[in-house]
Amino acid sequence: MSVTFPHGFLWGTATAAYQVEGAVREGGRTPSIWDTFSHTPGKVLGGDTGDTAVDHFHRRAEDVALMADLGVGAYRFSVSWPRVQPTGRGPAVQRGLDFYRALVDDLLEHGIQPALTLYHWDLPQELESAGGWPERETAHRFADYAQLVAEALGDRVEMWSTLNEPWCSAFLGYASGVHAPGRTDPLAALRAAHHLNLGHGLAVQALRGALPRRARIGISLNPSVVRARTESPGDLDACRRIDALANRIFSGPLLRGAYPDDLRADTASLTDWGFVKDGDLSAIGRRLDWLGLNYYAPAVVSASDGSPAHGNDGHASAEYSPWPAADSVSFHQPPGERTEMGWSVDPSGLYDLLMQYTREAPGLPLMITENGAAYDDEPAADGTVHDPDRIRYLHGHLTAVHRAISDGADVRGYFLWSLLDNFEWSYGYSKRFGAVYVDYATRSRTPKTSAHWYGRLARTGVLPEATGAVPAPE
Ligand code: FCB
């Protein structure tokens, strides 16, 4: 039976500035927290940095042509804050904006819709040195930056996203410290979460003022599909606690105008949440045009069995937990197939996520702004790169998306993570998420079999077969 997606469904691929651009010292760009972090010994596997990354900054035209050849209809990229507003304050730098203008023009010429993310984790280092996201001022700086980018690109970009995965910025950046800026302070992480939310709200206001009416504004979250290991009260409470810290800390103020009471109670030993000021919640709750969901794998939790509360971030060896006040929780690896990240392959999680947000945010169009998998791809002797595992992963997850749409979820698009193999944060270049293989010695690009498979889907809207596909949820 053929699986056909709705007419007009957006088929995209995604990247992020620091993961692909390189050219970190060109055109007046100043360091971001990821430049500092990746140059700190011991923080990134193999000492890898984004200094050159996959050189997207110089290969922009080639990469856009590649997308066009494949037949992809949209490109989700992020703007590097320190490239367009070095140091995070003051006027925009024209040379920085020129790069994104040229990128957008190339995309539009090829009929590819640009989807712009303002913040994918590369805070200007100067703002971190002034306190970073735990400080309220950073939210105001972010709104000013949003305004500058909107003024420069608002005439040609319709799809705007404020933040990518604020959970990672707050909790991997400031609590477990496995991401930049590498702090390990649970209170700072909670403050950061609020100021990211506030920055989002203030940025939405700035964007609404600066963009034409046709602009569509959203945010990309990475909700944890968290499941209790058993139905015991202890395990269910562990699930509730992680759901609050992973999900409702964002969806509460964004969609319901408040932080959840249980979250405040769980974290009372750390803070009275006095950093939430009058007016913040109405700013954060401003109307959205779409909600982006990033999904990779579900999490299974129980009451603590003594193992540390680390979780589903792929950093099981981290010394500090990303989950403030959750020492009472343990995380478990579900049995079954895993990707190269060690993340379990479970399309039912994506189905559940879409149905959950269909209930929580009725009337709000959903976008899957990231989904994909890392595998140990290697070119064959003839230079081709076959990645049947990735095709099976995508097939299983897209079948789940289709089923959610049939069951009433208003899903408007899907962005495969990632267009290209790239700098996978603290894993450096050791994990390949790309549909396109990058030879890191020459930076040459070779579309993997999955890229052609995905291109066929993007052109026809009909899910191609995948032999031995991951079973879709019942
Ligand atoms: C997400 C990030 C993205 C990429 C994927 C694998 O959390 O948003 O940049 O690293 O994971």
XYZ file of C-alpha atoms and ligand atoms in Angstrom:
485
model
C 0.000 0.000 0.000
C 1.467 3.372 -0.911
C 2.042 5.922 1.824
C 1.280 9.362 0.396
C 1.802 12.620 2.264
C -0.505 15.640 1.978
C -0.051 17.982 -0.970
C 2.233 20.889 -0.024
C 3.971 18.974 2.767
C 7.414 20.541 3.189
C 10.398 18.238 2.702
C 13.594 19.728 4.019
C 17.054 19.060 5.318
C 18.695 20.879 8.215
C 22.075 22.123 9.412
C 23.330 24.616 12.014
C 25.881 27.391 11.578
C 28.652 26.213 13.890
C 28.315 22.616 12.713
C 28.867 23.359 9.026
C 30.090 26.864 8.219
C 33.730 27.070 9.310
C 35.289 30.447 8.376
C 35.199 31.362 12.040
C 37.532 34.321 11.702
C 36.199 35.775 8.460
C 34.283 38.965 7.912
C 34.597 40.287 11.432
C 33.042 37.260 13.143
C 34.034 37.028 16.816
C 34.197 33.813 18.885
C 31.047 32.145 20.134
C 30.858 29.956 23.230
C 31.381 26.951 20.939
C 34.671 28.359 19.632
C 35.887 28.774 23.198
C 34.570 25.391 24.329
C 35.897 23.391 21.388
C 39.328 24.973 21.841
C 39.376 23.968 25.524
C 41.320 20.702 25.830
C 39.215 17.695 26.773
C 35.819 19.165 25.880
C 35.342 17.765 22.372
C 36.296 14.289 21.236
C 39.605 14.249 19.386
C 40.093 17.976 20.031
C 37.881 18.697 17.000
C 36.658 22.250 16.446
C 34.320 24.015 14.019
C 37.148 26.201 12.686
C 36.709 24.824 9.188
C 33.801 22.411 9.753
C 32.568 21.355 6.312
C 33.312 24.763 4.844
C 29.688 25.513 4.013
C 30.581 29.207 4.211
C 32.641 28.876 1.046
C 30.754 25.979 -0.542
C 27.319 27.517 -0.111
C 26.497 27.560 -3.811
C 27.630 23.947 -4.282
C 25.551 22.816 -1.303
C 22.432 24.576 -2.535
C 22.897 23.055 -5.984
C 23.226 19.648 -4.339
C 19.916 20.105 -2.525
C 18.283 21.192 -5.754
C 19.646 18.133 -7.596
C 18.282 15.869 -4.896
C 14.878 17.549 -5.102
C 14.664 18.795 -1.534
C 12.081 21.560 -1.052
C 13.295 23.424 2.048
C 16.514 24.155 3.919
C 16.662 24.812 7.648
C 19.837 26.671 8.535
C 20.848 28.832 11.467
C 22.359 32.277 11.529
C 25.598 32.617 13.468
C 24.960 35.405 15.956
C 28.653 36.433 16.261
C 28.916 36.571 12.473
C 26.166 39.159 12.064
C 26.481 40.957 15.400
C 29.997 40.401 16.712
C 30.169 40.527 20.525
C 26.350 40.405 20.694
C 25.817 44.150 20.876
C 25.520 47.080 18.524
C 24.863 47.270 14.806
C 24.900 44.369 12.379
C 27.985 43.695 10.302
C 27.153 43.889 6.633
C 29.611 41.188 5.561
C 28.001 38.724 7.931
C 24.511 39.491 6.681
C 25.730 39.283 3.077
C 26.503 35.597 3.501
C 22.976 34.776 4.618
C 21.441 37.017 1.977
C 23.432 35.207 -0.705
C 22.450 31.839 0.763
C 18.768 32.749 0.801
C 18.939 34.117 -2.741
C 20.554 30.891 -3.968
C 17.862 28.856 -2.247
C 15.013 30.906 -3.676
C 16.509 30.751 -7.168
C 16.434 26.976 -6.903
C 12.891 26.921 -5.553
C 14.023 25.835 -2.084
C 12.229 27.434 0.859
C 14.574 28.935 3.461
C 13.765 28.149 7.107
C 15.846 30.386 9.326
C 16.766 29.635 12.947
C 18.139 32.583 14.901
C 19.883 30.643 17.643
C 21.390 27.200 17.356
C 23.688 27.423 20.396
C 26.430 29.829 19.296
C 26.122 32.626 21.853
C 28.714 35.376 21.323
C 31.465 34.693 23.865
C 31.315 38.277 25.098
C 27.730 37.761 26.236
C 28.713 34.597 28.092
C 31.563 36.497 29.727
C 28.963 39.014 30.883
C 26.930 36.189 32.486
C 25.353 34.305 29.580
C 21.826 32.875 29.564
C 21.515 32.717 33.370
C 21.362 36.545 33.185
C 18.234 38.378 32.111
C 20.187 40.848 29.983
C 20.995 38.088 27.477
C 17.287 37.751 26.629
C 17.194 41.444 25.697
C 20.375 41.133 23.656
C 18.772 38.217 21.773
C 15.681 40.259 20.906
C 17.877 43.067 19.517
C 19.781 40.564 17.406
C 16.483 39.069 16.145
C 15.412 42.543 15.061
C 18.639 43.083 13.078
C 18.286 39.796 11.214
C 14.591 40.415 10.551
C 15.328 43.820 9.070
C 17.971 42.326 6.780
C 16.212 39.157 5.619
C 12.533 39.712 6.294
C 11.834 40.532 2.654
C 12.904 37.055 1.525
C 12.488 34.554 4.391
C 9.010 33.451 5.484
C 9.774 30.698 7.990
C 11.436 31.983 11.167
C 12.446 30.096 14.292
C 13.743 31.755 17.429
C 15.578 29.004 19.334
C 16.734 25.495 18.615
C 16.330 23.085 21.543
C 16.543 25.475 24.491
C 16.690 22.408 26.763
C 20.172 21.631 25.430
C 21.326 25.244 25.768
C 20.176 25.401 29.382
C 20.842 21.936 30.767
C 23.725 20.569 28.701
C 25.334 24.013 28.655
C 24.932 25.001 32.304
C 24.167 21.823 34.334
C 25.978 18.789 32.898
C 28.490 21.024 31.123
C 28.930 18.674 28.161
C 27.996 21.533 25.838
C 29.282 25.110 25.728
C 29.783 27.045 27.888
C 30.461 23.969 30.011
C 29.189 25.165 33.385
C 27.963 22.660 35.987
C 25.590 24.735 38.098
C 21.973 23.464 38.326
C 20.606 26.818 39.479
C 22.291 28.572 36.553
C 20.623 26.021 34.255
C 17.140 26.820 35.593
C 17.787 30.536 35.267
C 19.070 29.934 31.737
C 15.909 28.015 30.823
C 13.763 30.952 31.915
C 15.873 33.538 30.131
C 15.871 31.445 26.962
C 12.079 31.355 27.198
C 12.027 35.095 27.791
C 14.485 35.712 24.945
C 12.167 33.722 22.699
C 9.145 35.813 23.722
C 10.940 39.131 23.300
C 12.286 37.966 19.942
C 8.783 36.997 18.769
C 7.657 40.517 19.590
C 10.610 42.033 17.706
C 10.005 39.760 14.717
C 6.280 40.561 14.576
C 7.181 44.249 14.459
C 9.852 43.917 11.786
C 8.565 41.174 9.477
C 5.857 41.309 6.824
C 2.540 39.719 7.762
C 3.199 36.607 5.706
C 6.123 35.606 7.986
C 5.569 32.448 10.020
C 7.251 32.422 13.440
C 7.948 29.374 15.599
C 10.431 27.651 17.891
C 12.076 24.205 17.809
C 11.886 22.155 20.991
C 13.336 18.719 21.683
C 10.702 17.294 23.979
C 11.717 14.135 25.747
C 9.334 11.272 25.045
C 9.713 10.006 28.577
C 8.344 6.646 29.629
C 8.163 5.095 33.093
C 9.909 1.715 33.320
C 6.986 0.274 35.305
C 3.654 1.549 36.571
C 4.944 1.682 40.161
C 4.284 4.999 41.951
C 8.042 5.622 42.240
C 8.657 5.102 38.537
C 5.626 7.188 37.574
C 6.866 9.998 39.790
C 10.318 9.811 38.181
C 8.582 10.127 34.807
C 6.564 13.120 35.975
C 9.697 14.834 37.321
C 11.670 14.412 34.095
C 8.648 15.422 32.025
C 8.549 18.675 34.008
C 12.289 19.387 33.554
C 12.501 18.309 29.930
C 9.164 19.389 28.515
C 6.764 21.372 30.635
C 9.460 23.906 31.642
C 9.109 25.075 28.022
C 5.594 24.056 26.965
C 4.132 25.445 30.215
C 5.049 29.094 29.654
C 4.919 28.829 25.842
C 1.499 27.218 25.537
C -0.234 27.582 28.903
C 1.148 30.829 30.303
C 2.754 29.379 33.456
C 5.556 27.254 34.846
C 4.121 24.031 36.285
C 3.581 23.945 40.060
C 5.242 20.546 40.375
C 8.391 21.863 38.653
C 8.578 24.739 41.108
C 8.061 22.331 44.020
C 10.650 19.822 42.746
C 13.295 22.539 42.440
C 12.403 24.487 45.610
C 15.714 23.538 47.255
C 17.534 25.398 44.468
C 15.373 28.452 43.848
C 12.108 30.248 44.597
C 11.942 31.206 40.880
C 12.194 34.870 41.835
C 13.949 35.435 38.515
C 10.530 35.226 36.824
C 9.417 38.863 36.779
C 6.014 40.456 36.219
C 5.128 40.389 32.563
C 7.585 37.623 31.642
C 4.938 34.965 31.223
C 2.778 37.036 28.918
C 5.872 37.843 26.852
C 6.812 34.152 26.583
C 3.264 33.101 25.728
C 2.937 35.259 22.613
C 1.134 33.593 19.745
C 3.145 31.213 17.561
C 2.450 30.278 13.939
C 3.980 26.820 14.184
C 5.764 24.595 16.665
C 8.912 22.682 15.740
C 9.579 19.308 17.313
C 12.963 17.559 17.119
C 12.888 13.844 17.801
C 15.557 11.163 17.932
C 14.736 8.576 20.627
C 12.540 8.083 23.701
C 13.785 7.992 27.319
C 12.938 5.323 29.898
C 13.128 6.299 33.566
C 12.558 4.753 36.971
C 12.934 5.677 40.617
C 16.634 5.731 41.381
C 18.386 2.400 41.449
C 21.652 4.074 42.384
C 22.886 4.924 38.899
C 23.300 8.641 38.236
C 20.496 10.645 36.631
C 22.031 11.360 33.249
C 19.506 10.639 30.634
C 18.904 10.599 27.033
C 21.486 13.087 25.886
C 23.986 10.496 24.727
C 26.461 11.578 27.371
C 26.106 8.719 29.831
C 29.718 9.206 30.903
C 29.202 12.847 31.916
C 30.199 13.544 35.479
C 27.348 15.936 36.254
C 23.659 15.411 35.654
C 21.754 17.684 33.290
C 18.649 17.227 35.479
C 18.513 19.616 38.459
C 17.078 18.132 41.663
C 16.468 14.756 40.021
C 18.933 12.504 41.851
C 15.926 10.327 42.649
C 15.672 9.300 38.980
C 17.559 6.676 36.947
C 17.647 6.396 33.158
C 17.606 3.112 31.253
C 18.516 2.033 27.760
C 15.555 0.251 26.205
C 16.508 -3.049 24.554
C 16.621 -3.272 20.765
C 18.259 -1.556 17.859
C 20.453 1.524 18.387
C 22.123 4.082 16.180
C 25.813 4.960 16.279
C 24.992 7.501 19.019
C 23.684 4.640 21.167
C 20.164 6.105 20.838
C 17.397 3.547 20.477
C 15.486 3.301 17.208
C 11.827 3.713 18.143
C 9.449 5.421 15.702
C 6.550 4.985 18.139
C 8.115 7.820 20.139
C 7.684 10.206 17.232
C 4.066 9.154 16.776
C 3.384 9.638 20.503
C 5.095 13.041 20.464
C 3.029 14.305 17.543
C -0.208 13.103 19.095
C 0.712 14.605 22.454
C 1.329 18.056 20.970
C -1.807 17.741 18.868
C -3.679 17.517 22.161
C -1.591 20.145 23.968
C -1.529 22.764 21.246
C -4.779 22.398 19.317
C -4.805 24.461 16.151
C -1.031 25.012 16.134
C 0.627 23.547 13.005
C 3.515 21.199 13.826
C 6.818 20.825 11.997
C 9.341 18.088 12.575
C 12.399 20.321 12.487
C 14.880 17.494 13.135
C 14.899 13.723 12.863
C 17.622 11.431 11.642
C 20.363 9.058 12.708
C 24.143 8.674 12.867
C 25.699 5.573 11.348
C 29.255 4.577 10.626
C 29.052 5.281 6.891
C 32.041 4.463 4.712
C 32.495 4.818 0.955
C 32.671 1.568 -1.013
C 35.587 0.869 -3.378
C 33.684 2.561 -6.214
C 33.144 5.694 -4.114
C 29.431 5.209 -3.488
C 28.124 5.367 0.091
C 25.358 2.922 0.970
C 23.490 3.569 4.210
C 20.599 1.103 4.422
C 20.321 1.569 8.200
C 19.568 5.267 7.758
C 16.963 4.496 5.096
C 15.292 2.040 7.451
C 15.404 4.596 10.265
C 13.824 7.267 8.059
C 11.262 4.895 6.617
C 10.126 3.815 10.079
C 9.887 7.357 11.399
C 8.135 8.723 8.332
C 5.605 5.912 8.505
C 4.950 7.044 12.080
C 4.547 10.660 10.911
C 2.087 9.568 8.241
C 0.088 7.619 10.783
C -0.035 10.633 13.115
C -1.313 12.788 10.237
C -4.008 10.180 9.491
C -4.959 10.305 13.184
C -5.413 14.081 13.118
C -1.980 15.631 13.747
C -1.501 18.815 11.722
C 2.077 18.148 10.606
C 3.198 20.504 7.854
C 6.773 19.456 7.180
C 9.785 17.318 7.988
C 13.454 18.307 8.067
C 15.992 15.536 7.909
C 18.963 16.016 10.228
C 21.267 16.514 8.481
C 22.000 17.559 4.935
C 25.726 16.956 5.453
C 27.974 15.023 7.806
C 29.168 17.706 10.225
C 30.582 18.762 13.601
C 28.444 16.821 16.072
C 29.122 19.035 19.109
C 31.080 17.245 21.838
C 31.457 14.201 19.571
C 33.344 16.260 17.003
C 33.427 14.671 13.559
C 33.100 11.128 14.906
C 29.349 10.832 14.243
C 27.947 11.063 10.746
C 24.323 12.268 10.550
C 24.443 13.434 6.936
C 22.392 12.263 3.977
C 25.450 13.526 2.110
C 28.858 12.070 2.959
C 31.705 14.515 3.569
C 35.293 13.405 3.110
C 36.960 15.384 5.890
C 40.343 15.373 4.147
C 39.103 17.025 0.943
C 35.639 18.204 2.077
C 34.190 16.682 -1.085
C 30.500 15.766 -0.922
C 28.942 12.447 -2.000
C 25.199 11.915 -1.615
C 24.608 8.645 0.245
C 21.924 6.234 -0.963
C 19.589 7.756 1.633
C 19.951 11.193 0.015
C 18.627 9.827 -3.283
C 15.913 7.908 -1.437
C 14.874 11.050 0.435
C 15.003 13.156 -2.726
C 12.579 10.742 -4.385
C 10.216 11.143 -1.451
C 10.568 14.942 -1.565
C 9.746 15.037 -5.274
C 6.782 12.662 -5.188
C 5.372 12.850 -1.649
C 5.174 9.041 -1.744
C 7.241 7.080 0.764
C 9.585 4.763 -1.139
C 9.990 1.182 0.066
C 12.852 0.293 2.397
C 13.711 -3.363 2.572
C 13.748 -4.624 6.136
C 12.183 -1.390 7.408
C 12.004 -0.608 11.111
C 8.486 -1.645 12.128
C 6.136 1.292 12.497
C 4.002 1.600 15.628
C 0.747 -0.367 15.724
C 20.194 17.943 18.035
C 20.835 19.227 17.576
C 21.518 19.136 16.245
C 22.240 17.822 16.075
C 21.341 16.660 16.417
C 21.974 15.309 16.252
O 20.065 17.944 19.415
O 19.877 20.254 17.503
O 22.374 20.237 16.117
O 23.412 17.822 16.774
O 20.895 16.788 17.740
